[in-house]
PDB file of C-alpha atoms in Angstrom:
ATOM      1  CA  MET A  29       0.147  -0.068  -0.103  1.00  0.00           C
ATOM      2  CA  GLU A  30       1.317   3.705  -0.754  1.00  0.00           C
ATOM      3  CA  LYS A  31       1.848   6.004   1.885  1.00  0.00           C
ATOM      4  CA  LYS A  32       1.305   9.891   1.428  1.00  0.00           C
ATOM      5  CA  LEU A  33       3.539  12.008   3.394  1.00  0.00           C
ATOM      6  CA  PRO A  34       1.395  14.581   4.989  1.00  0.00           C
ATOM      7  CA  LEU A  35       2.623  17.997   4.651  1.00  0.00           C
ATOM      8  CA  GLN A  36       0.251  19.425   6.956  1.00  0.00           C
ATOM      9  CA  CYS A  37       0.331  18.796  10.623  1.00  0.00           C
ATOM     10  CA  PRO A  38      -3.500  17.446  10.968  1.00  0.00           C
ATOM     11  CA  SER A  39      -4.268  18.927  13.889  1.00  0.00           C
ATOM     12  CA  CYS A  40      -3.482  22.842  13.019  1.00  0.00           C
ATOM     13  CA  GLN A  41      -2.965  22.582   9.636  1.00  0.00           C
ATOM     14  CA  SER A  42       0.759  24.477   9.879  1.00  0.00           C
ATOM     15  CA  ARG A  43       3.220  23.032   7.864  1.00  0.00           C
ATOM     16  CA  LEU A  44       5.001  19.910   8.946  1.00  0.00           C
ATOM     17  CA  LYS A  45       8.842  19.585   9.498  1.00  0.00           C
ATOM     18  CA  VAL A  46      11.402  16.400   8.897  1.00  0.00           C
ATOM     19  CA  LYS A  47      12.444  15.887  12.189  1.00  0.00           C
ATOM     20  CA  LYS A  48      13.472  12.615  12.496  1.00  0.00           C
ATOM     21  CA  LEU A  49      15.756  11.349   9.722  1.00  0.00           C
ATOM     22  CA  HIS A  50      16.294   6.769   9.643  1.00  0.00           C
ATOM     23  CA  CYS A  51      18.753   4.946   7.674  1.00  0.00           C
ATOM     24  CA  SER A  52      17.346   1.373   6.802  1.00  0.00           C
ATOM     25  CA  SER A  53      20.490  -0.457   6.349  1.00  0.00           C
ATOM     26  CA  CYS A  54      22.668   0.921   9.341  1.00  0.00           C
ATOM     27  CA  GLY A  55      19.641   1.637  11.617  1.00  0.00           C
ATOM     28  CA  THR A  56      21.350   4.814  12.162  1.00  0.00           C
ATOM     29  CA  GLU A  57      19.529   8.132  12.669  1.00  0.00           C
ATOM     30  CA  VAL A  58      19.296  12.268  12.394  1.00  0.00           C
ATOM     31  CA  ASP A  59      16.666  13.840  15.025  1.00  0.00           C
ATOM     32  CA  GLY A  60      17.437  17.787  14.019  1.00  0.00           C
ATOM     33  CA  THR A  61      15.015  20.152  12.824  1.00  0.00           C
ATOM     34  CA  TYR A  62      14.791  19.943   8.361  1.00  0.00           C
ATOM     35  CA  ASP A  63      12.629  22.455   5.905  1.00  0.00           C
ATOM     36  CA  PHE A  64      10.773  20.034   2.862  1.00  0.00           C
ATOM     37  CA  PRO A  65      12.855  20.273   0.132  1.00  0.00           C
ATOM     38  CA  LEU A  66      10.293  22.990  -2.248  1.00  0.00           C
ATOM     39  CA  LEU A  67       9.442  19.690  -4.280  1.00  0.00           C
ATOM     40  CA  ALA A  68       8.029  18.492  -1.943  1.00  0.00           C
ATOM     41  CA  SER A  69       5.332  20.216  -0.592  1.00  0.00           C
ATOM     42  CA  PHE A  70       3.761  20.089  -4.197  1.00  0.00           C
ATOM     43  CA  THR A  71       0.672  17.371  -5.020  1.00  0.00           C
ATOM     44  CA  ASN A  72       1.258  13.786  -6.189  1.00  0.00           C
ATOM     45  CA  GLU A  73      -0.196  14.991  -9.401  1.00  0.00           C
ATOM     46  CA  GLU A  74       1.327  17.540  -9.026  1.00  0.00           C
ATOM     47  CA  GLN A  75       5.261  16.369  -9.074  1.00  0.00           C
ATOM     48  CA  GLU A  76       3.825  13.839 -10.925  1.00  0.00           C
ATOM     49  CA  PHE A  77       3.029  16.413 -14.173  1.00  0.00           C
ATOM     50  CA  ILE A  78       6.396  18.597 -13.358  1.00  0.00           C
ATOM     51  CA  LEU A  79       8.151  15.177 -13.526  1.00  0.00           C
ATOM     52  CA  ASN A  80       6.526  14.276 -17.503  1.00  0.00           C
ATOM     53  CA  PHE A  81       7.104  18.111 -17.483  1.00  0.00           C
ATOM     54  CA  VAL A  82      10.974  17.455 -17.807  1.00  0.00           C
ATOM     55  CA  LYS A  83      11.264  13.775 -19.351  1.00  0.00           C
ATOM     56  CA  THR A  84       9.477  15.835 -22.446  1.00  0.00           C
ATOM     57  CA  SER A  85      11.833  18.556 -21.991  1.00  0.00           C
ATOM     58  CA  GLY A  86       9.309  21.053 -21.388  1.00  0.00           C
ATOM     59  CA  SER A  87       6.901  20.438 -24.255  1.00  0.00           C
ATOM     60  CA  LEU A  88       4.076  21.627 -23.765  1.00  0.00           C
ATOM     61  CA  LYS A  89       2.347  19.074 -26.392  1.00  0.00           C
ATOM     62  CA  GLU A  90       3.914  15.818 -25.204  1.00  0.00           C
ATOM     63  CA  MET A  91       2.598  16.619 -22.670  1.00  0.00           C
ATOM     64  CA  ALA A  92      -1.494  17.167 -23.689  1.00  0.00           C
ATOM     65  CA  THR A  93      -1.103  13.768 -25.890  1.00  0.00           C
ATOM     66  CA  ILE A  94       0.575  12.208 -21.908  1.00  0.00           C
ATOM     67  CA  MET A  95      -2.627  13.743 -20.016  1.00  0.00           C
ATOM     68  CA  ASP A  96      -5.330  13.299 -22.577  1.00  0.00           C
ATOM     69  CA  ARG A  97      -5.904  17.044 -22.819  1.00  0.00           C
ATOM     70  CA  SER A  98      -5.600  18.905 -24.722  1.00  0.00           C
ATOM     71  CA  TYR A  99      -2.736  22.230 -25.494  1.00  0.00           C
ATOM     72  CA  PRO A 100      -3.992  25.440 -23.500  1.00  0.00           C
ATOM     73  CA  SER A 101      -5.478  22.576 -20.192  1.00  0.00           C
ATOM     74  CA  VAL A 102      -1.177  21.490 -20.022  1.00  0.00           C
ATOM     75  CA  ARG A 103      -0.325  25.037 -20.398  1.00  0.00           C
ATOM     76  CA  ASN A 104      -2.824  26.427 -17.931  1.00  0.00           C
ATOM     77  CA  TYR A 105      -1.475  23.479 -15.354  1.00  0.00           C
ATOM     78  CA  LEU A 106       1.619  24.695 -15.849  1.00  0.00           C
ATOM     79  CA  ASP A 107       0.892  28.179 -15.604  1.00  0.00           C
ATOM     80  CA  GLU A 108      -0.695  27.202 -11.663  1.00  0.00           C
ATOM     81  CA  VAL A 109       2.698  25.614 -10.840  1.00  0.00           C
ATOM     82  CA  ILE A 110       4.938  27.543 -11.908  1.00  0.00           C
ATOM     83  CA  GLU A 111       2.768  29.907  -9.821  1.00  0.00           C
ATOM     84  CA  LYS A 112       2.780  27.568  -6.248  1.00  0.00           C
ATOM     85  CA  VAL A 113       6.569  27.717  -6.767  1.00  0.00           C
ATOM     86  CA  LYS A 114       6.850  31.638  -6.953  1.00  0.00           C
ATOM     87  CA  HIS A 115       4.301  31.680  -3.470  1.00  0.00           C
ATOM     88  CA  LEU A 116       6.039  29.135  -1.971  1.00  0.00           C
ATOM     89  CA  GLU A 117      10.232  30.367  -2.508  1.00  0.00           C
ATOM     90  CA  LYS A 118       8.281  33.567  -1.001  1.00  0.00           C
ATOM     91  CA  SER A 119       7.257  32.333   1.795  1.00  0.00           C
ATOM     92  CA  LYS A 120      10.425  30.868   2.505  1.00  0.00           C
ATOM     93  CA  LYS A 121      11.981  34.203   2.746  1.00  0.00           C
TER      94      LYS A 121
ATOM     95  CA  MET B  22     -27.349  13.700 -16.034  1.00  0.00           C
ATOM     96  CA  ASN B  23     -24.338  11.660 -17.291  1.00  0.00           C
ATOM     97  CA  ALA B  24     -20.559  13.254 -15.801  1.00  0.00           C
ATOM     98  CA  ASN B  25     -19.187  12.088 -18.861  1.00  0.00           C
ATOM     99  CA  LEU B  26     -21.877  13.722 -21.461  1.00  0.00           C
ATOM    100  CA  ILE B  27     -21.756  17.748 -19.121  1.00  0.00           C
ATOM    101  CA  LYS B  28     -17.948  17.211 -20.220  1.00  0.00           C
ATOM    102  CA  TRP B  29     -18.632  16.778 -23.052  1.00  0.00           C
ATOM    103  CA  LEU B  30     -21.839  19.486 -23.956  1.00  0.00           C
ATOM    104  CA  PHE B  31     -19.811  22.157 -21.476  1.00  0.00           C
ATOM    105  CA  ARG B  32     -16.454  22.022 -21.211  1.00  0.00           C
ATOM    106  CA  PRO B  33     -15.183  20.449 -24.226  1.00  0.00           C
ATOM    107  CA  PHE B  34     -12.328  22.311 -24.472  1.00  0.00           C
ATOM    108  CA  GLU B  35     -10.294  21.106 -21.989  1.00  0.00           C
ATOM    109  CA  PHE B  36      -9.940  17.406 -24.276  1.00  0.00           C
ATOM    110  CA  ILE B  37      -9.737  18.595 -27.968  1.00  0.00           C
ATOM    111  CA  SER B  38      -7.253  19.183 -29.243  1.00  0.00           C
ATOM    112  CA  GLU B  39      -7.370  22.865 -31.009  1.00  0.00           C
ATOM    113  CA  GLN B  40      -6.742  21.511 -34.206  1.00  0.00           C
ATOM    114  CA  LYS B  41      -9.212  19.097 -34.649  1.00  0.00           C
ATOM    115  CA  ALA B  42     -11.139  21.898 -32.535  1.00  0.00           C
ATOM    116  CA  LEU B  43     -10.335  24.163 -35.409  1.00  0.00           C
ATOM    117  CA  TRP B  44     -11.854  21.619 -38.830  1.00  0.00           C
ATOM    118  CA  ILE B  45     -14.854  20.564 -36.791  1.00  0.00           C
ATOM    119  CA  GLY B  46     -15.996  24.250 -36.493  1.00  0.00           C
ATOM    120  CA  ILE B  47     -15.018  25.250 -39.729  1.00  0.00           C
ATOM    121  CA  VAL B  48     -16.966  22.198 -41.146  1.00  0.00           C
ATOM    122  CA  SER B  49     -19.948  22.860 -38.453  1.00  0.00           C
ATOM    123  CA  ILE B  50     -20.004  26.630 -39.977  1.00  0.00           C
ATOM    124  CA  LEU B  51     -19.725  25.870 -43.445  1.00  0.00           C
ATOM    125  CA  LEU B  52     -22.861  23.551 -42.385  1.00  0.00           C
ATOM    126  CA  ALA B  53     -25.007  25.766 -40.815  1.00  0.00           C
ATOM    127  CA  GLY B  54     -24.636  28.419 -44.320  1.00  0.00           C
ATOM    128  CA  SER B  55     -25.964  25.781 -46.815  1.00  0.00           C
ATOM    129  CA  LEU B  56     -28.571  24.988 -44.303  1.00  0.00           C
ATOM    130  CA  ASN B  57     -29.111  29.085 -44.318  1.00  0.00           C
ATOM    131  CA  SER B  58     -29.065  29.522 -48.317  1.00  0.00           C
ATOM    132  CA  ILE B  59     -32.148  26.570 -48.391  1.00  0.00           C
ATOM    133  CA  THR B  60     -34.237  28.168 -45.077  1.00  0.00           C
ATOM    134  CA  HIS B  61     -32.416  31.892 -46.301  1.00  0.00           C
ATOM    135  CA  SER B  62     -31.548  32.986 -42.852  1.00  0.00           C
ATOM    136  CA  HIS B  63     -28.951  34.438 -41.198  1.00  0.00           C
ATOM    137  CA  PHE B  64     -26.184  34.685 -38.018  1.00  0.00           C
ATOM    138  CA  ASP B  65     -26.612  38.571 -38.727  1.00  0.00           C
ATOM    139  CA  GLY B  66     -24.190  39.063 -35.910  1.00  0.00           C
ATOM    140  CA  VAL B  67     -21.762  36.708 -33.696  1.00  0.00           C
ATOM    141  CA  VAL B  68     -24.636  35.376 -31.115  1.00  0.00           C
ATOM    142  CA  ASP B  69     -27.076  36.582 -33.540  1.00  0.00           C
ATOM    143  CA  PHE B  70     -29.666  34.538 -35.778  1.00  0.00           C
ATOM    144  CA  HIS B  71     -32.654  35.845 -38.088  1.00  0.00           C
ATOM    145  CA  GLY B  72     -34.884  33.724 -39.494  1.00  0.00           C
ATOM    146  CA  SER B  73     -36.880  34.708 -43.020  1.00  0.00           C
ATOM    147  CA  ARG B  74     -37.649  37.769 -44.325  1.00  0.00           C
ATOM    148  CA  GLY B  75     -37.944  37.140 -48.030  1.00  0.00           C
ATOM    149  CA  GLU B  76     -34.739  38.120 -48.873  1.00  0.00           C
ATOM    150  CA  ASN B  77     -32.549  35.853 -51.637  1.00  0.00           C
ATOM    151  CA  TYR B  78     -28.656  35.586 -51.213  1.00  0.00           C
ATOM    152  CA  SER B  79     -25.747  34.091 -53.487  1.00  0.00           C
ATOM    153  CA  LEU B  80     -24.274  31.147 -51.470  1.00  0.00           C
ATOM    154  CA  VAL B  81     -22.150  33.071 -50.479  1.00  0.00           C
ATOM    155  CA  ALA B  82     -23.231  35.838 -47.906  1.00  0.00           C
ATOM    156  CA  TYR B  83     -24.777  33.125 -46.625  1.00  0.00           C
ATOM    157  CA  LEU B  84     -21.226  30.972 -46.246  1.00  0.00           C
ATOM    158  CA  SER B  85     -19.260  34.323 -45.351  1.00  0.00           C
ATOM    159  CA  GLU B  86     -21.628  35.633 -42.414  1.00  0.00           C
ATOM    160  CA  GLY B  87     -20.391  31.910 -40.160  1.00  0.00           C
ATOM    161  CA  PHE B  88     -17.212  32.954 -41.020  1.00  0.00           C
ATOM    162  CA  ILE B  89     -17.018  36.491 -41.174  1.00  0.00           C
ATOM    163  CA  ASN B  90     -18.353  36.188 -36.891  1.00  0.00           C
ATOM    164  CA  TRP B  91     -15.877  33.595 -35.333  1.00  0.00           C
ATOM    165  CA  ILE B  92     -12.527  35.270 -36.803  1.00  0.00           C
ATOM    166  CA  ILE B  93     -14.537  39.390 -35.599  1.00  0.00           C
ATOM    167  CA  PHE B  94     -14.821  37.777 -32.955  1.00  0.00           C
ATOM    168  CA  GLY B  95     -11.970  35.042 -32.164  1.00  0.00           C
ATOM    169  CA  GLY B  96      -9.209  37.503 -33.252  1.00  0.00           C
ATOM    170  CA  LEU B  97     -10.765  40.352 -31.221  1.00  0.00           C
ATOM    171  CA  LEU B  98     -11.000  37.566 -28.674  1.00  0.00           C
ATOM    172  CA  TYR B  99      -7.281  36.841 -29.505  1.00  0.00           C
ATOM    173  CA  ILE B 100      -6.293  40.625 -28.509  1.00  0.00           C
ATOM    174  CA  ALA B 101      -8.010  40.444 -25.329  1.00  0.00           C
ATOM    175  CA  GLY B 102      -6.138  38.583 -24.146  1.00  0.00           C
ATOM    176  CA  LEU B 103      -2.573  39.564 -25.001  1.00  0.00           C
ATOM    177  CA  ILE B 104      -4.352  42.501 -23.197  1.00  0.00           C
ATOM    178  CA  PHE B 105      -5.183  40.444 -19.961  1.00  0.00           C
ATOM    179  CA  SER B 106      -3.442  37.596 -19.482  1.00  0.00           C
ATOM    180  CA  SER B 107      -0.591  36.547 -18.196  1.00  0.00           C
ATOM    181  CA  SER B 108      -0.283  33.502 -20.036  1.00  0.00           C
ATOM    182  CA  SER B 109       1.718  32.763 -23.430  1.00  0.00           C
ATOM    183  CA  ILE B 110      -1.072  31.590 -25.386  1.00  0.00           C
ATOM    184  CA  ARG B 111      -1.951  30.948 -28.744  1.00  0.00           C
ATOM    185  CA  PHE B 112      -3.864  31.629 -31.568  1.00  0.00           C
ATOM    186  CA  ILE B 113      -4.690  28.952 -33.569  1.00  0.00           C
ATOM    187  CA  ASP B 114      -6.262  27.922 -29.590  1.00  0.00           C
ATOM    188  CA  VAL B 115      -7.875  30.770 -29.784  1.00  0.00           C
ATOM    189  CA  MET B 116      -9.007  30.331 -33.078  1.00  0.00           C
ATOM    190  CA  GLY B 117      -9.608  26.608 -32.773  1.00  0.00           C
ATOM    191  CA  MET B 118     -11.586  26.996 -29.554  1.00  0.00           C
ATOM    192  CA  GLN B 119     -14.102  29.575 -30.386  1.00  0.00           C
ATOM    193  CA  ALA B 120     -14.796  27.468 -34.206  1.00  0.00           C
ATOM    194  CA  PHE B 121     -15.424  24.731 -32.221  1.00  0.00           C
ATOM    195  CA  ALA B 122     -17.812  27.459 -29.514  1.00  0.00           C
ATOM    196  CA  ARG B 123     -20.094  27.617 -32.533  1.00  0.00           C
ATOM    197  CA  TRP B 124     -21.095  24.074 -33.092  1.00  0.00           C
ATOM    198  CA  PRO B 125     -24.222  24.211 -32.446  1.00  0.00           C
ATOM    199  CA  PHE B 126     -25.040  27.542 -34.422  1.00  0.00           C
ATOM    200  CA  LEU B 127     -25.389  24.153 -36.835  1.00  0.00           C
ATOM    201  CA  LEU B 128     -28.196  22.492 -34.770  1.00  0.00           C
ATOM    202  CA  MET B 129     -29.962  26.104 -34.963  1.00  0.00           C
ATOM    203  CA  SER B 130     -29.858  25.851 -38.599  1.00  0.00           C
ATOM    204  CA  ILE B 131     -31.400  22.327 -38.975  1.00  0.00           C
ATOM    205  CA  PHE B 132     -33.399  23.048 -36.395  1.00  0.00           C
ATOM    206  CA  THR B 133     -35.453  25.861 -38.613  1.00  0.00           C
ATOM    207  CA  LEU B 134     -34.756  24.131 -41.353  1.00  0.00           C
ATOM    208  CA  ILE B 135     -37.070  20.825 -39.877  1.00  0.00           C
ATOM    209  CA  LEU B 136     -39.762  23.656 -38.740  1.00  0.00           C
ATOM    210  CA  PRO B 137     -40.637  26.455 -41.576  1.00  0.00           C
ATOM    211  CA  HIS B 138     -41.916  28.677 -40.258  1.00  0.00           C
ATOM    212  CA  ALA B 139     -41.432  31.493 -42.613  1.00  0.00           C
ATOM    213  CA  GLU B 140     -44.902  33.176 -43.168  1.00  0.00           C
ATOM    214  CA  VAL B 141     -45.077  33.974 -38.849  1.00  0.00           C
ATOM    215  CA  TYR B 142     -41.757  36.842 -39.953  1.00  0.00           C
ATOM    216  CA  LYS B 143     -43.749  38.050 -43.121  1.00  0.00           C
ATOM    217  CA  TYR B 144     -47.117  38.924 -41.080  1.00  0.00           C
ATOM    218  CA  LEU B 145     -44.522  40.164 -37.714  1.00  0.00           C
ATOM    219  CA  ASP B 146     -42.548  42.297 -40.375  1.00  0.00           C
ATOM    220  CA  LYS B 147     -45.786  43.338 -41.731  1.00  0.00           C
ATOM    221  CA  LEU B 148     -46.729  43.999 -38.426  1.00  0.00           C
ATOM    222  CA  ILE B 149     -43.969  45.626 -37.015  1.00  0.00           C
ATOM    223  CA  LEU B 150     -44.157  48.168 -40.462  1.00  0.00           C
ATOM    224  CA  LYS B 151     -47.793  48.896 -39.906  1.00  0.00           C
ATOM    225  CA  GLU B 152     -48.189  48.324 -44.168  1.00  0.00           C
ATOM    226  CA  SER B 153     -51.275  46.465 -44.847  1.00  0.00           C
ATOM    227  CA  ASN B 154     -51.194  42.777 -43.299  1.00  0.00           C
ATOM    228  CA  GLU B 155     -53.136  39.886 -46.042  1.00  0.00           C
ATOM    229  CA  ILE B 156     -50.413  37.522 -45.226  1.00  0.00           C
ATOM    230  CA  ILE B 157     -52.207  34.129 -43.367  1.00  0.00           C
ATOM    231  CA  VAL B 158     -50.220  32.122 -40.739  1.00  0.00           C
ATOM    232  CA  PRO B 159     -51.227  28.439 -40.679  1.00  0.00           C
ATOM    233  CA  PHE B 160     -51.557  27.765 -37.113  1.00  0.00           C
ATOM    234  CA  TYR B 161     -49.137  25.164 -37.424  1.00  0.00           C
ATOM    235  CA  GLN B 162     -46.528  27.589 -38.175  1.00  0.00           C
ATOM    236  CA  TRP B 163     -46.516  30.155 -34.872  1.00  0.00           C
ATOM    237  CA  ILE B 164     -46.380  26.517 -33.447  1.00  0.00           C
ATOM    238  CA  LEU B 165     -43.439  25.785 -34.804  1.00  0.00           C
ATOM    239  CA  PHE B 166     -42.107  29.787 -34.176  1.00  0.00           C
ATOM    240  CA  ILE B 167     -42.414  29.404 -30.843  1.00  0.00           C
ATOM    241  CA  LEU B 168     -41.091  26.205 -30.919  1.00  0.00           C
ATOM    242  CA  HIS B 169     -38.036  27.150 -32.663  1.00  0.00           C
ATOM    243  CA  GLY B 170     -38.064  30.356 -30.725  1.00  0.00           C
ATOM    244  CA  LEU B 171     -37.380  28.263 -27.282  1.00  0.00           C
ATOM    245  CA  ILE B 172     -34.977  25.744 -28.997  1.00  0.00           C
ATOM    246  CA  ALA B 173     -32.779  29.479 -30.459  1.00  0.00           C
ATOM    247  CA  ILE B 174     -32.925  30.263 -26.796  1.00  0.00           C
ATOM    248  CA  THR B 175     -31.377  26.928 -25.403  1.00  0.00           C
ATOM    249  CA  ILE B 176     -28.833  26.805 -28.794  1.00  0.00           C
ATOM    250  CA  LEU B 177     -28.172  30.321 -28.080  1.00  0.00           C
ATOM    251  CA  VAL B 178     -27.097  30.666 -23.619  1.00  0.00           C
ATOM    252  CA  TRP B 179     -25.261  26.557 -24.894  1.00  0.00           C
ATOM    253  CA  THR B 180     -23.729  28.819 -27.508  1.00  0.00           C
ATOM    254  CA  ILE B 181     -22.641  31.466 -24.982  1.00  0.00           C
ATOM    255  CA  ILE B 182     -20.886  29.604 -22.364  1.00  0.00           C
ATOM    256  CA  LEU B 183     -18.646  27.076 -25.035  1.00  0.00           C
ATOM    257  CA  MET B 184     -17.052  30.949 -26.201  1.00  0.00           C
ATOM    258  CA  TYR B 185     -16.875  32.259 -22.485  1.00  0.00           C
ATOM    259  CA  ARG B 186     -15.291  29.203 -21.618  1.00  0.00           C
ATOM    260  CA  ALA B 187     -13.033  28.546 -24.961  1.00  0.00           C
ATOM    261  CA  TYR B 188     -11.662  32.786 -24.482  1.00  0.00           C
ATOM    262  CA  SER B 189     -10.967  31.684 -20.651  1.00  0.00           C
ATOM    263  CA  LEU B 190      -9.092  28.549 -20.928  1.00  0.00           C
ATOM    264  CA  SER B 191      -7.290  29.682 -24.213  1.00  0.00           C
ATOM    265  CA  CYS B 192      -6.551  32.252 -22.942  1.00  0.00           C
ATOM    266  CA  ASN B 193      -6.405  31.510 -19.006  1.00  0.00           C
ATOM    267  CA  ILE B 194      -8.251  34.531 -18.099  1.00  0.00           C
ATOM    268  CA  LYS B 195     -11.029  34.192 -15.737  1.00  0.00           C
ATOM    269  CA  ALA B 196     -13.171  34.903 -12.885  1.00  0.00           C
ATOM    270  CA  VAL B 197     -14.416  39.488 -13.203  1.00  0.00           C
ATOM    271  CA  LYS B 198     -11.007  40.236 -15.805  1.00  0.00           C
ATOM    272  CA  GLY B 199     -12.463  37.492 -18.026  1.00  0.00           C
ATOM    273  CA  ILE B 200     -16.602  37.710 -18.236  1.00  0.00           C
ATOM    274  CA  ILE B 201     -15.959  42.125 -18.237  1.00  0.00           C
ATOM    275  CA  SER B 202     -13.033  41.760 -21.145  1.00  0.00           C
ATOM    276  CA  PHE B 203     -15.299  38.526 -22.798  1.00  0.00           C
ATOM    277  CA  ILE B 204     -18.936  41.288 -22.840  1.00  0.00           C
ATOM    278  CA  VAL B 205     -16.238  43.791 -24.248  1.00  0.00           C
ATOM    279  CA  ALA B 206     -15.375  41.688 -27.232  1.00  0.00           C
ATOM    280  CA  LEU B 207     -18.669  40.206 -27.809  1.00  0.00           C
ATOM    281  CA  ILE B 208     -19.883  44.173 -28.228  1.00  0.00           C
ATOM    282  CA  ILE B 209     -17.549  45.397 -30.229  1.00  0.00           C
ATOM    283  CA  ALA B 210     -18.088  42.650 -32.703  1.00  0.00           C
ATOM    284  CA  GLU B 211     -20.848  42.773 -32.958  1.00  0.00           C
ATOM    285  CA  ILE B 212     -20.840  46.119 -34.103  1.00  0.00           C
ATOM    286  CA  ILE B 213     -18.396  45.317 -36.818  1.00  0.00           C
ATOM    287  CA  VAL B 214     -19.345  42.236 -37.391  1.00  0.00           C
ATOM    288  CA  LYS B 215     -23.180  44.046 -38.109  1.00  0.00           C
ATOM    289  CA  SER B 216     -20.999  46.745 -40.438  1.00  0.00           C
ATOM    290  CA  LEU B 217     -18.522  44.311 -42.577  1.00  0.00           C
ATOM    291  CA  LEU B 218     -22.700  41.809 -43.366  1.00  0.00           C
ATOM    292  CA  PHE B 219     -23.576  45.240 -44.535  1.00  0.00           C
ATOM    293  CA  ILE B 220     -21.061  45.911 -46.589  1.00  0.00           C
ATOM    294  CA  SER B 221     -20.264  42.078 -47.978  1.00  0.00           C
ATOM    295  CA  LYS B 222     -24.282  41.215 -48.213  1.00  0.00           C
ATOM    296  CA  SER B 223     -24.444  44.654 -50.578  1.00  0.00           C
ATOM    297  CA  LEU B 224     -21.488  43.163 -52.318  1.00  0.00           C
ATOM    298  CA  PHE B 225     -22.851  39.248 -52.601  1.00  0.00           C
ATOM    299  CA  ALA B 226     -25.923  40.320 -53.494  1.00  0.00           C
ATOM    300  CA  ILE B 227     -25.699  41.206 -56.774  1.00  0.00           C
ATOM    301  CA  LEU B 228     -23.284  38.336 -57.867  1.00  0.00           C
TER     302      LEU B 228
END
């Protein structure tokens, strides 16, 4: 069963941070407070979109074929992702 | 109503390619114009349709109406998109989707053919012009006129929704900005189209 990485606190909806990292090979644990990388802040659907965008070398036409959507739909979705990136970068500063 | 059907009736632009949309739109404009040449009806405005008033124009005149409406309105929406959109928009997307958005008008032309009521228009024209009215309208034509009117209004509202959705998606403009720019473009297009159709009918009527 695939587990979804939670990004928001279920209690107060604040952004979660990484507290502990575990190595499954040697059992080492790293304890600290780390921010999620920017890309991890996207939904699974958005991450898949970004990965496909890279794999198609930024071809919106190919993306439209993969997503079975019209070119303007894909372009508009990309614009939304770009806006989200800008918003996340702003909130990190 | 089936969710898939609603999607294709009101939001087809999310799924149809711009080239497919363009060709379906062009074919529907051509077919509608051809049917109008039989019933002598007119698309004498971007979102305007009138039944026969007894005039007789050439086939080219009837065909040109749909194309003039499409090109003028599509062109104005493209300009609106360049001004108001923050996205990089393509001319083919705007024009293709506007062509496709006009396909329900083909149904309007079909219904005009199968619900003939030309005598009603002649009678009403005489009434409006306060001329002596010797036209006898068969009762069934009044029924067809009312039925056609109800169908026409439904198709008109549906087509305007499609045109707005096509504009909103192809130019990535939504909400208040989208609605206002759409309405302004529509009004300007109507003025331009009415003027152009008047000129083209004068030219092609003599061909």
